[in-house]
mmCIF file of C-alpha atoms in Angstrom:
data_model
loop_
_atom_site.group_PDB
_atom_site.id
_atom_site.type_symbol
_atom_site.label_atom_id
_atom_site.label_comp_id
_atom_site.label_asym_id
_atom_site.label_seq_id
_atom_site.Cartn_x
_atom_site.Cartn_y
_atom_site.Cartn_z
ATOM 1 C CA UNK D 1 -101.272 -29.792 54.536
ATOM 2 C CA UNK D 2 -99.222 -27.023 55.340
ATOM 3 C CA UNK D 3 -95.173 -26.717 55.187
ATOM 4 C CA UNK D 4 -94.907 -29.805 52.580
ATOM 5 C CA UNK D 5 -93.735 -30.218 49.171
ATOM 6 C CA UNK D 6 -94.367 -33.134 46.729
ATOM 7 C CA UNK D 7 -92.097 -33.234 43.669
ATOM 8 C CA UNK D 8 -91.821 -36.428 40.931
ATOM 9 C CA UNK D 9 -89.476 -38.003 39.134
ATOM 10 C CA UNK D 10 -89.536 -39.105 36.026
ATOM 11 C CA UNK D 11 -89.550 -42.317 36.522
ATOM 12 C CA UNK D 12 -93.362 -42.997 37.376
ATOM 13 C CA UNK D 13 -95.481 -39.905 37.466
ATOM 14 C CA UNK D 14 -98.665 -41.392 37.427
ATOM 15 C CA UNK D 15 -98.323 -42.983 40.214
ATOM 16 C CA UNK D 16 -96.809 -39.423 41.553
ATOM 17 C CA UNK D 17 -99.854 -37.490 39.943
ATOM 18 C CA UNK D 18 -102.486 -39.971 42.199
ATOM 19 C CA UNK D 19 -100.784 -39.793 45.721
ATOM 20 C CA UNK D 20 -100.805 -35.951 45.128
ATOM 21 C CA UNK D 21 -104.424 -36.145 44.314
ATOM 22 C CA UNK D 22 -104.871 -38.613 47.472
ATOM 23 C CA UNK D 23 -103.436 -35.848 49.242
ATOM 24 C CA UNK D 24 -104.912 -32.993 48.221
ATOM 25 C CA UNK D 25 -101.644 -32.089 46.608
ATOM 26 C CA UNK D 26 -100.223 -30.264 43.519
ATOM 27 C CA UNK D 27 -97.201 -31.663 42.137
ATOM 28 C CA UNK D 28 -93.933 -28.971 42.918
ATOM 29 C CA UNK D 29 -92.485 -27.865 39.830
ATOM 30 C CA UNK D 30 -89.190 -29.579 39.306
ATOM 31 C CA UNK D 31 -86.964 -29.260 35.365
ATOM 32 C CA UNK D 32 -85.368 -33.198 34.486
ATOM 33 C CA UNK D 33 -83.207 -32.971 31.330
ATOM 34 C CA UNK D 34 -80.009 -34.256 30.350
ATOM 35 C CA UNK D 35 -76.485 -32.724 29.256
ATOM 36 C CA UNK D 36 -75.332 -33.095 25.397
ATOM 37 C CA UNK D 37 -73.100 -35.386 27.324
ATOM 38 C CA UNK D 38 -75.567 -37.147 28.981
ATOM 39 C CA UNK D 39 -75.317 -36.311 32.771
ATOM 40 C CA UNK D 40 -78.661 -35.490 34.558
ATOM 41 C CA UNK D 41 -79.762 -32.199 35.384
ATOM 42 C CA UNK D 42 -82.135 -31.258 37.969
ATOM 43 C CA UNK D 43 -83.599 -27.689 38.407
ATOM 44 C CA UNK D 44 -86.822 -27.441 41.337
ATOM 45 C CA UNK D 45 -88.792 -24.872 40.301
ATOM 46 C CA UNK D 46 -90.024 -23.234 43.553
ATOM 47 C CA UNK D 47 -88.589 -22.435 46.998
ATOM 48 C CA UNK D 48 -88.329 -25.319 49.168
ATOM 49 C CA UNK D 49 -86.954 -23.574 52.148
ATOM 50 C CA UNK D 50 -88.104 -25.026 55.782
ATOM 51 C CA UNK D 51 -90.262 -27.161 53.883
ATOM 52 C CA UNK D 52 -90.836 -30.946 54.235
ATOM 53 C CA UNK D 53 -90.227 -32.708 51.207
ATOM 54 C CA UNK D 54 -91.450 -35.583 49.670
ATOM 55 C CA UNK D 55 -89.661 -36.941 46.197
ATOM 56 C CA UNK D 56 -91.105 -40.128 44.265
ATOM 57 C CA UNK D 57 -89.112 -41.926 42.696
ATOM 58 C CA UNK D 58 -89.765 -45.353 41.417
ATOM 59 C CA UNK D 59 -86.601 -48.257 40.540
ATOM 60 C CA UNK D 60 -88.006 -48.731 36.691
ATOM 61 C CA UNK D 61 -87.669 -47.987 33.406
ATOM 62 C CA UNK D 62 -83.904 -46.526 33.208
ATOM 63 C CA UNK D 63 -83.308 -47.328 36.677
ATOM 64 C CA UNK D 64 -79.443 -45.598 37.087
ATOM 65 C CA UNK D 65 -80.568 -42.771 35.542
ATOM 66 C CA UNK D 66 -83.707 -42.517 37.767
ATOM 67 C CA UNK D 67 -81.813 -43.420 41.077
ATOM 68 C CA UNK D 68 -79.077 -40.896 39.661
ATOM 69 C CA UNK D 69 -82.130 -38.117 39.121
ATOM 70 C CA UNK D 70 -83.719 -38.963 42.274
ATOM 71 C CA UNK D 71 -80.367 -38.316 44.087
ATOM 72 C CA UNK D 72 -79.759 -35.456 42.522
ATOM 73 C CA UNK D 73 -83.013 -34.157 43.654
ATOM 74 C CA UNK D 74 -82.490 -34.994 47.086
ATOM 75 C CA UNK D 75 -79.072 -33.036 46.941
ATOM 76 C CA UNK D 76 -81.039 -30.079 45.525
ATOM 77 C CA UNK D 77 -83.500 -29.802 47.430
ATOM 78 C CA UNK D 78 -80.337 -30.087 51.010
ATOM 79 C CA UNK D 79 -78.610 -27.219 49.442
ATOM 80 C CA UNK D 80 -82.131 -24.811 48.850
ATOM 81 C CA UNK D 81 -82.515 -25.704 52.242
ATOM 82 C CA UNK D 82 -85.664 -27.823 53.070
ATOM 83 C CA UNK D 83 -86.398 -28.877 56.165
ATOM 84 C CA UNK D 84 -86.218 -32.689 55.635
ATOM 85 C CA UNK D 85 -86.128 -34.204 52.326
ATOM 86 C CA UNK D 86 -87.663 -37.965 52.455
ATOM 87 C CA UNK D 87 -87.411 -39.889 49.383
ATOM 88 C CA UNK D 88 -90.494 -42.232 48.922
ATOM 89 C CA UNK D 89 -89.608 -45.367 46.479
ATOM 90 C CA UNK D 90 -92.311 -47.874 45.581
ATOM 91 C CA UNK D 91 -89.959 -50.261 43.992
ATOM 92 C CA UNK D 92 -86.524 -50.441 45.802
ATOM 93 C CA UNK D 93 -83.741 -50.520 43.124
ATOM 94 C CA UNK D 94 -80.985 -52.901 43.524
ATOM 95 C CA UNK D 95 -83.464 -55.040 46.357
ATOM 96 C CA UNK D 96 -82.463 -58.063 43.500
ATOM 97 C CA UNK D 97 -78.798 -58.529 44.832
ATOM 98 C CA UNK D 98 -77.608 -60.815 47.048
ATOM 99 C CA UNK D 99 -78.882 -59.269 50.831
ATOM 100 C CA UNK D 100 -75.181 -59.975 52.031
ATOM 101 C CA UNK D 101 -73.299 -57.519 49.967
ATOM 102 C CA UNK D 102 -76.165 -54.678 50.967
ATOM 103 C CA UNK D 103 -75.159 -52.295 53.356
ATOM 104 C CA UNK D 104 -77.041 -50.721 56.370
ATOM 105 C CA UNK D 105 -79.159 -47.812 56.430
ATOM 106 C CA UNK D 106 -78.036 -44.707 58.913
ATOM 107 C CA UNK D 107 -81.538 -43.159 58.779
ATOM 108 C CA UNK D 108 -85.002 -43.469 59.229
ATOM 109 C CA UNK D 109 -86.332 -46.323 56.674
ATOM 110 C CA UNK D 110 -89.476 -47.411 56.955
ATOM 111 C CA UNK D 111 -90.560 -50.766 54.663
ATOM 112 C CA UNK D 112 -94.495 -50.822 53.303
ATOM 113 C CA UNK D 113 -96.112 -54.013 52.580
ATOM 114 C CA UNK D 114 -98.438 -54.423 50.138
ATOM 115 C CA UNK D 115 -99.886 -57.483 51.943
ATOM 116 C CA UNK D 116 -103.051 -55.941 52.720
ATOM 117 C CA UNK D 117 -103.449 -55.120 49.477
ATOM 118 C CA UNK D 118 -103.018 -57.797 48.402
ATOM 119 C CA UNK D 119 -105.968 -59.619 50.549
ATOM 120 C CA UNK D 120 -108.216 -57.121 50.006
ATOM 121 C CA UNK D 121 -107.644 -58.131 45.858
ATOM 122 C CA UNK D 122 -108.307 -61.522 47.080
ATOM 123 C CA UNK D 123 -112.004 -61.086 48.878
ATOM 124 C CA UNK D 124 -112.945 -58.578 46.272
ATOM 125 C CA UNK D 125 -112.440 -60.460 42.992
ATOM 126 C CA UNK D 126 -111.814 -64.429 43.500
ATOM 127 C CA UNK D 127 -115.552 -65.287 44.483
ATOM 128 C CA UNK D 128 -114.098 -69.707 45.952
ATOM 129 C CA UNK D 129 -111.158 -67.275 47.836
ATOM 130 C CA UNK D 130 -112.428 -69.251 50.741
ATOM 131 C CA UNK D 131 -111.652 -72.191 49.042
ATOM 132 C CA UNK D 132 -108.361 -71.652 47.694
ATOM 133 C CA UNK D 133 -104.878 -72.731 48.466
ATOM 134 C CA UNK D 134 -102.103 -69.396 48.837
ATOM 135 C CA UNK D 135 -98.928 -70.938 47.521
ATOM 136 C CA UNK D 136 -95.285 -69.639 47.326
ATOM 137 C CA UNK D 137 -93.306 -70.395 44.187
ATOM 138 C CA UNK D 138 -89.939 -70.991 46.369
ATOM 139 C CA UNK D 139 -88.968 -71.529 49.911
ATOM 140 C CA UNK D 140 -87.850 -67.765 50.145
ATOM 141 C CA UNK D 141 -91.720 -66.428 49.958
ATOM 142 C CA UNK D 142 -92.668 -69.480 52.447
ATOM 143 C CA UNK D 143 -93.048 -67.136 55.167
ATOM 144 C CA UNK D 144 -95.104 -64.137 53.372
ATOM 145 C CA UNK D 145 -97.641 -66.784 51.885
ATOM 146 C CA UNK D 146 -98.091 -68.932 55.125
ATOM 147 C CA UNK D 147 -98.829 -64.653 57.082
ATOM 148 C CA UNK D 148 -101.465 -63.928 53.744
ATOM 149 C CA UNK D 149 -103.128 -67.894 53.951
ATOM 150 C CA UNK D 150 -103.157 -67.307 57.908
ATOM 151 C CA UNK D 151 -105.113 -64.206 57.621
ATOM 152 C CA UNK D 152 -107.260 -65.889 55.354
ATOM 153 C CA UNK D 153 -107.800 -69.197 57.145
ATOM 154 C CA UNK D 154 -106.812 -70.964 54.036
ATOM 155 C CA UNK D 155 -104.517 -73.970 54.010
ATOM 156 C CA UNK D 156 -100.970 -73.049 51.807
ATOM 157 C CA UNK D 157 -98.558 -74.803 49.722
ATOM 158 C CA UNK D 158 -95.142 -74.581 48.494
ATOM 159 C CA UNK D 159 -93.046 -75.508 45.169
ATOM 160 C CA UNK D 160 -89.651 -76.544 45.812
ATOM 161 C CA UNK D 161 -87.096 -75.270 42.759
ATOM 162 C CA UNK D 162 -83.935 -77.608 41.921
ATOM 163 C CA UNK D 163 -81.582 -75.417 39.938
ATOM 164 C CA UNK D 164 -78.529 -76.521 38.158
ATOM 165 C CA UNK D 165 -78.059 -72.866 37.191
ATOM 166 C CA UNK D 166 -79.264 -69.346 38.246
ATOM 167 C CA UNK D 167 -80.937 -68.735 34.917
ATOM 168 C CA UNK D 168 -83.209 -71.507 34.794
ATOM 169 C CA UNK D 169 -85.315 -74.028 36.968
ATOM 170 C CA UNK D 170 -84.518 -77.715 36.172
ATOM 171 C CA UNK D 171 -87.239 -79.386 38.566
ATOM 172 C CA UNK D 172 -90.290 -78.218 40.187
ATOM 173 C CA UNK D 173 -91.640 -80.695 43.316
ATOM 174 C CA UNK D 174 -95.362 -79.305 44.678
ATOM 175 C CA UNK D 175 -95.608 -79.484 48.690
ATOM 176 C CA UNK D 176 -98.951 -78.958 49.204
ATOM 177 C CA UNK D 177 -102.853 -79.800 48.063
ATOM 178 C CA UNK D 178 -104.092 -77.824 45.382
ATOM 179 C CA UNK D 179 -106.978 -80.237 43.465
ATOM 180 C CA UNK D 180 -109.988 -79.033 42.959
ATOM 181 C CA UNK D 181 -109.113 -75.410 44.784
ATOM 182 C CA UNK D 182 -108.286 -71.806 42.945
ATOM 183 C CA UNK D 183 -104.116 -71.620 43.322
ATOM 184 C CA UNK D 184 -102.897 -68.159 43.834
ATOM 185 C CA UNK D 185 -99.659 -67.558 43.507
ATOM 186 C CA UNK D 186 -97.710 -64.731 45.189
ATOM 187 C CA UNK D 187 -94.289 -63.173 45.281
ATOM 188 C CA UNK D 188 -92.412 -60.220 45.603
ATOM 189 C CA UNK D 189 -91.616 -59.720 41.952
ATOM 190 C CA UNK D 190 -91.402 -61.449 38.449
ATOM 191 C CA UNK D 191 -89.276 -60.374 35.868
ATOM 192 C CA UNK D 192 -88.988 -62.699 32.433
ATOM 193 C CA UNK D 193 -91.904 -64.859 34.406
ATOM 194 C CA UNK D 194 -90.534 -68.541 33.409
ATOM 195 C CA UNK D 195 -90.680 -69.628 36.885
ATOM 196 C CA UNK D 196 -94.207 -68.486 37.947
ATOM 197 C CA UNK D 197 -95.375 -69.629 34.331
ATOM 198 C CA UNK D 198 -93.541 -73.116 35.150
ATOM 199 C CA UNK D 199 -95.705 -72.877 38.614
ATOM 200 C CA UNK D 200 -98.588 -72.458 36.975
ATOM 201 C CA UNK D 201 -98.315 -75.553 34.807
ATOM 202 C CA UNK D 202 -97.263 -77.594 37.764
ATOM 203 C CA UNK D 203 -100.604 -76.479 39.680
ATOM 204 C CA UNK D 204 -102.845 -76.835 37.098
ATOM 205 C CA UNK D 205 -101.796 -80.272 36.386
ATOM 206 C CA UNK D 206 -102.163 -81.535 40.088
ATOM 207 C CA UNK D 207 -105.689 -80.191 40.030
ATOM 208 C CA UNK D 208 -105.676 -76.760 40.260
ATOM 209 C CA UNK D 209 -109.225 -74.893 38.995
ATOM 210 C CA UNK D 210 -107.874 -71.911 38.363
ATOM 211 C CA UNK D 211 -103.951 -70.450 38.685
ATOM 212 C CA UNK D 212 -104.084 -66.463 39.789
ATOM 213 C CA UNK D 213 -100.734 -64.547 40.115
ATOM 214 C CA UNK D 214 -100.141 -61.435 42.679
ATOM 215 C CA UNK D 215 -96.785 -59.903 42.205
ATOM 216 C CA UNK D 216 -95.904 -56.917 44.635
ATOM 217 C CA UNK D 217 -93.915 -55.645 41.487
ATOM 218 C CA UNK D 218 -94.325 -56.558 38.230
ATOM 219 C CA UNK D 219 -91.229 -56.130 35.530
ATOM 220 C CA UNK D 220 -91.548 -57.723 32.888
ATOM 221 C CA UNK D 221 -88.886 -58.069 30.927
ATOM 222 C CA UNK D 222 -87.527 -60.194 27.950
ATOM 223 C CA UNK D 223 -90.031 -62.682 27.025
ATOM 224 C CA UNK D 224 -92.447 -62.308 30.098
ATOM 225 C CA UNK D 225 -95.335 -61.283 28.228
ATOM 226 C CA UNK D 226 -95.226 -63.785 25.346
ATOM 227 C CA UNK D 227 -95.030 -66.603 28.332
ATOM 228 C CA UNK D 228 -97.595 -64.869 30.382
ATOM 229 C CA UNK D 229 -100.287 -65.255 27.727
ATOM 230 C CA UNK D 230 -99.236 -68.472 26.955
ATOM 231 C CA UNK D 231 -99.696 -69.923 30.102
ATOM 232 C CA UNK D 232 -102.716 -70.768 32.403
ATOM 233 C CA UNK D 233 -103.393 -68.191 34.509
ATOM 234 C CA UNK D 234 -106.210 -66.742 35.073
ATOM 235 C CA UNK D 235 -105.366 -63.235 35.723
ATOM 236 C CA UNK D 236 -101.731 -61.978 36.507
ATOM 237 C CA UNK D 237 -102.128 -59.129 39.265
ATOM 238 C CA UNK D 238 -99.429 -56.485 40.313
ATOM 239 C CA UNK D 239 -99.737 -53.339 42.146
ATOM 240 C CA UNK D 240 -98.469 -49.981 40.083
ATOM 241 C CA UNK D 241 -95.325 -49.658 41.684
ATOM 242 C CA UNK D 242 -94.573 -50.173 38.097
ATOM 243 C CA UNK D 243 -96.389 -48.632 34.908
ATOM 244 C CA UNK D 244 -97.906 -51.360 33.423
ATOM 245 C CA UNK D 245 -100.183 -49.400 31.039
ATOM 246 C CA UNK D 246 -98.041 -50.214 27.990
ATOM 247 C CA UNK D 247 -97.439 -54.290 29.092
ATOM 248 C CA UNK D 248 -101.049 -54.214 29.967
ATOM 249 C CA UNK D 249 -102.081 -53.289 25.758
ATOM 250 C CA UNK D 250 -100.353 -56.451 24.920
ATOM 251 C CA UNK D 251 -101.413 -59.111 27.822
ATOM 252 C CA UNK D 252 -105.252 -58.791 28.910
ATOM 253 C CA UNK D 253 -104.572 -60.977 31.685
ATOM 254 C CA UNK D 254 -102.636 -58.280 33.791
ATOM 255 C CA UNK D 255 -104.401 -56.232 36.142
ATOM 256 C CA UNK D 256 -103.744 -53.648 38.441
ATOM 257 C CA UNK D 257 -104.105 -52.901 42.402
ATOM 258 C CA UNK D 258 -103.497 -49.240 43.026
ATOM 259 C CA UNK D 259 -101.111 -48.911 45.868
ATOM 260 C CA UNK D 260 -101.517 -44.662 45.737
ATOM 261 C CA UNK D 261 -103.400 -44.391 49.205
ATOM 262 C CA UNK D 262 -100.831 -46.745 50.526
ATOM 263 C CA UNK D 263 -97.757 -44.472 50.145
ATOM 264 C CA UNK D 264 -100.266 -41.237 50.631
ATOM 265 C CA UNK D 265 -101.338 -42.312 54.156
ATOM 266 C CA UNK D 266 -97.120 -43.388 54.751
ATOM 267 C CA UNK D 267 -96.825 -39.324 53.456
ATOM 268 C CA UNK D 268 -99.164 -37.989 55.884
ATOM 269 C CA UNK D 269 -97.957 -40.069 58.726
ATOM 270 C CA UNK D 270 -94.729 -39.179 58.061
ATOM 271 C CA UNK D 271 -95.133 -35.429 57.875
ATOM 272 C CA UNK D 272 -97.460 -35.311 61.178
ATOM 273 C CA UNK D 273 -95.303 -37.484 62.997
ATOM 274 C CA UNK D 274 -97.751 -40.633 63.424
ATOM 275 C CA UNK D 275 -97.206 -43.976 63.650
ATOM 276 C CA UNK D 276 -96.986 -45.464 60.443
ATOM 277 C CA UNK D 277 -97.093 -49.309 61.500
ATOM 278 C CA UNK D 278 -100.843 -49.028 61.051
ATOM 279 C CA UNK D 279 -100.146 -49.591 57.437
ATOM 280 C CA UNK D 280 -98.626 -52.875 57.702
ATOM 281 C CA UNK D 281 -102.001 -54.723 58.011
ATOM 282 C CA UNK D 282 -104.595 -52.312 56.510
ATOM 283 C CA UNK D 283 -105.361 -50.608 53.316
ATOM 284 C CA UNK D 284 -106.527 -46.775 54.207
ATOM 285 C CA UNK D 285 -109.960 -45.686 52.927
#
């Protein structure tokens, strides 16, 4: 594609290095060191001018320095002139905190789903799928897993969470029929996984066959992958808005749904000025 740069930060470059290849794409050159004093420095390595660029730039690892690097970028790449500078984040940094104390965006934003995605996982690799209950671990994700057991035709369920405290879950109640049916739990992310491992235990022991876990983003931290592989599931699934090589060399149940073509069709959209709501209920070819 003419007129368009792709750089990466540091942050995921894997996951960089495949939507370039989806794209037919080399990676810009682009310099990411730090200060003695520990400020970032940025350098791009190649004009940019009148060109429409593309940064990746996921919220992991050391996520203020990678939001500090991926600003930085985006400042860079203003001043050398580029034509539009579009910053393409597969996990949103910060998306955690309370959505009241958020503020508004005064540009362009579009939101991906990885909903189909996450279907297409579901035909492809649970063989009773059509015999399966799609249940949210909390009220919040009631109305993303009633849209994925809708497009399914499969019946969903729900586990209500009484907390006496924000760090832990005191009472689970199950809303729903589960008993003799694969469970698959989904949410938008799991981070030291003792609620979804607590789920899991709840649904196998009203009759759950089999307990499956799809995550949009996977974090694990703290303790998650001790409690992972000491709990029932079957397979834990996230897409790679997160590297999970490292996690996935100590928990065999983790597996992957790459997400690349996702955010390379969004890219090519983008740059030829398409529509890119096609995405929200397909997964390109």
């Amino acid at each position: 594609m003419p007129n368009i740069k792709l750089f990466s930060g540091s942050s995921h470059q894997d996951l960089s290095q495949r939507i370039a290849d989806r794209l037919g794409l080399e990676l810009s050159k682009v310099v990411t060191k730090k200060f003695s004093n520990q400020e970032t420095c940025v350098e791009i390595g190649e004009s940019v001018r009148g060109e429409d660029v593309y940064i990746v730039q996921s919220g992991c690892g050391e996520i203020n320095d990678h939001l500090m690097e991926l600003l930085i970028m985006i400042n860079a790449c203003k001043i050398a002139s580029a034509s539009r500078v579009t910053a393409v984040i597969p996990c949103f940094p910060y998306a955690r905190q309370d959505k009241k104390d958020k503020g508004f965006f005064d540009i362009p934003v579009d939101n991906l789903y990885a909903e189909p995605a996450v279907m297409k996982w579901i035909k492809e690799n649970i063989a009773e799928w059509k015999n399966c209950t799609i249940v949210s671990p909390d009220a919040g994700g009631a109305k993303r897993v009633t849209s994925i057991a809708d497009h399914l035709n499969v019946d969903f369920a729900l586990i209500h969470k009484e907390r006496k405290k924000a760090s832990g879950v005191d009472h689970m109640v199950l809303v729903g029929d589960v008993k003799d049916r694969a469970a698959i739990l989904v949410d938008d992310m799991a981070d030291t996984c003792g609620t979804i491992c607590h789920a899991a235990d709840k649904l196998l022991s009203a009759g759950a066959t089999r307990v499956y876990a799809i995550l949009t983003h996977g974090i694990f931290s703290g303790p998650a992958i001790s409690r992972i592989n000491g709990a029932g599931f079957e397979a834990i699934v996230v897409t790679n808005t997160i590297p999970q090589e490292e996690k996935m060399k100590h928990c065999p149940k983790i597996q992957v749904i790459d997400i690349s073509m996702i955010l390379a069709e969004a890219i090519r959209r983008t740059h030829n000025g398409e529509s890119v709501s096609y995405l929200f209920s397909h997964v390109p070819l």
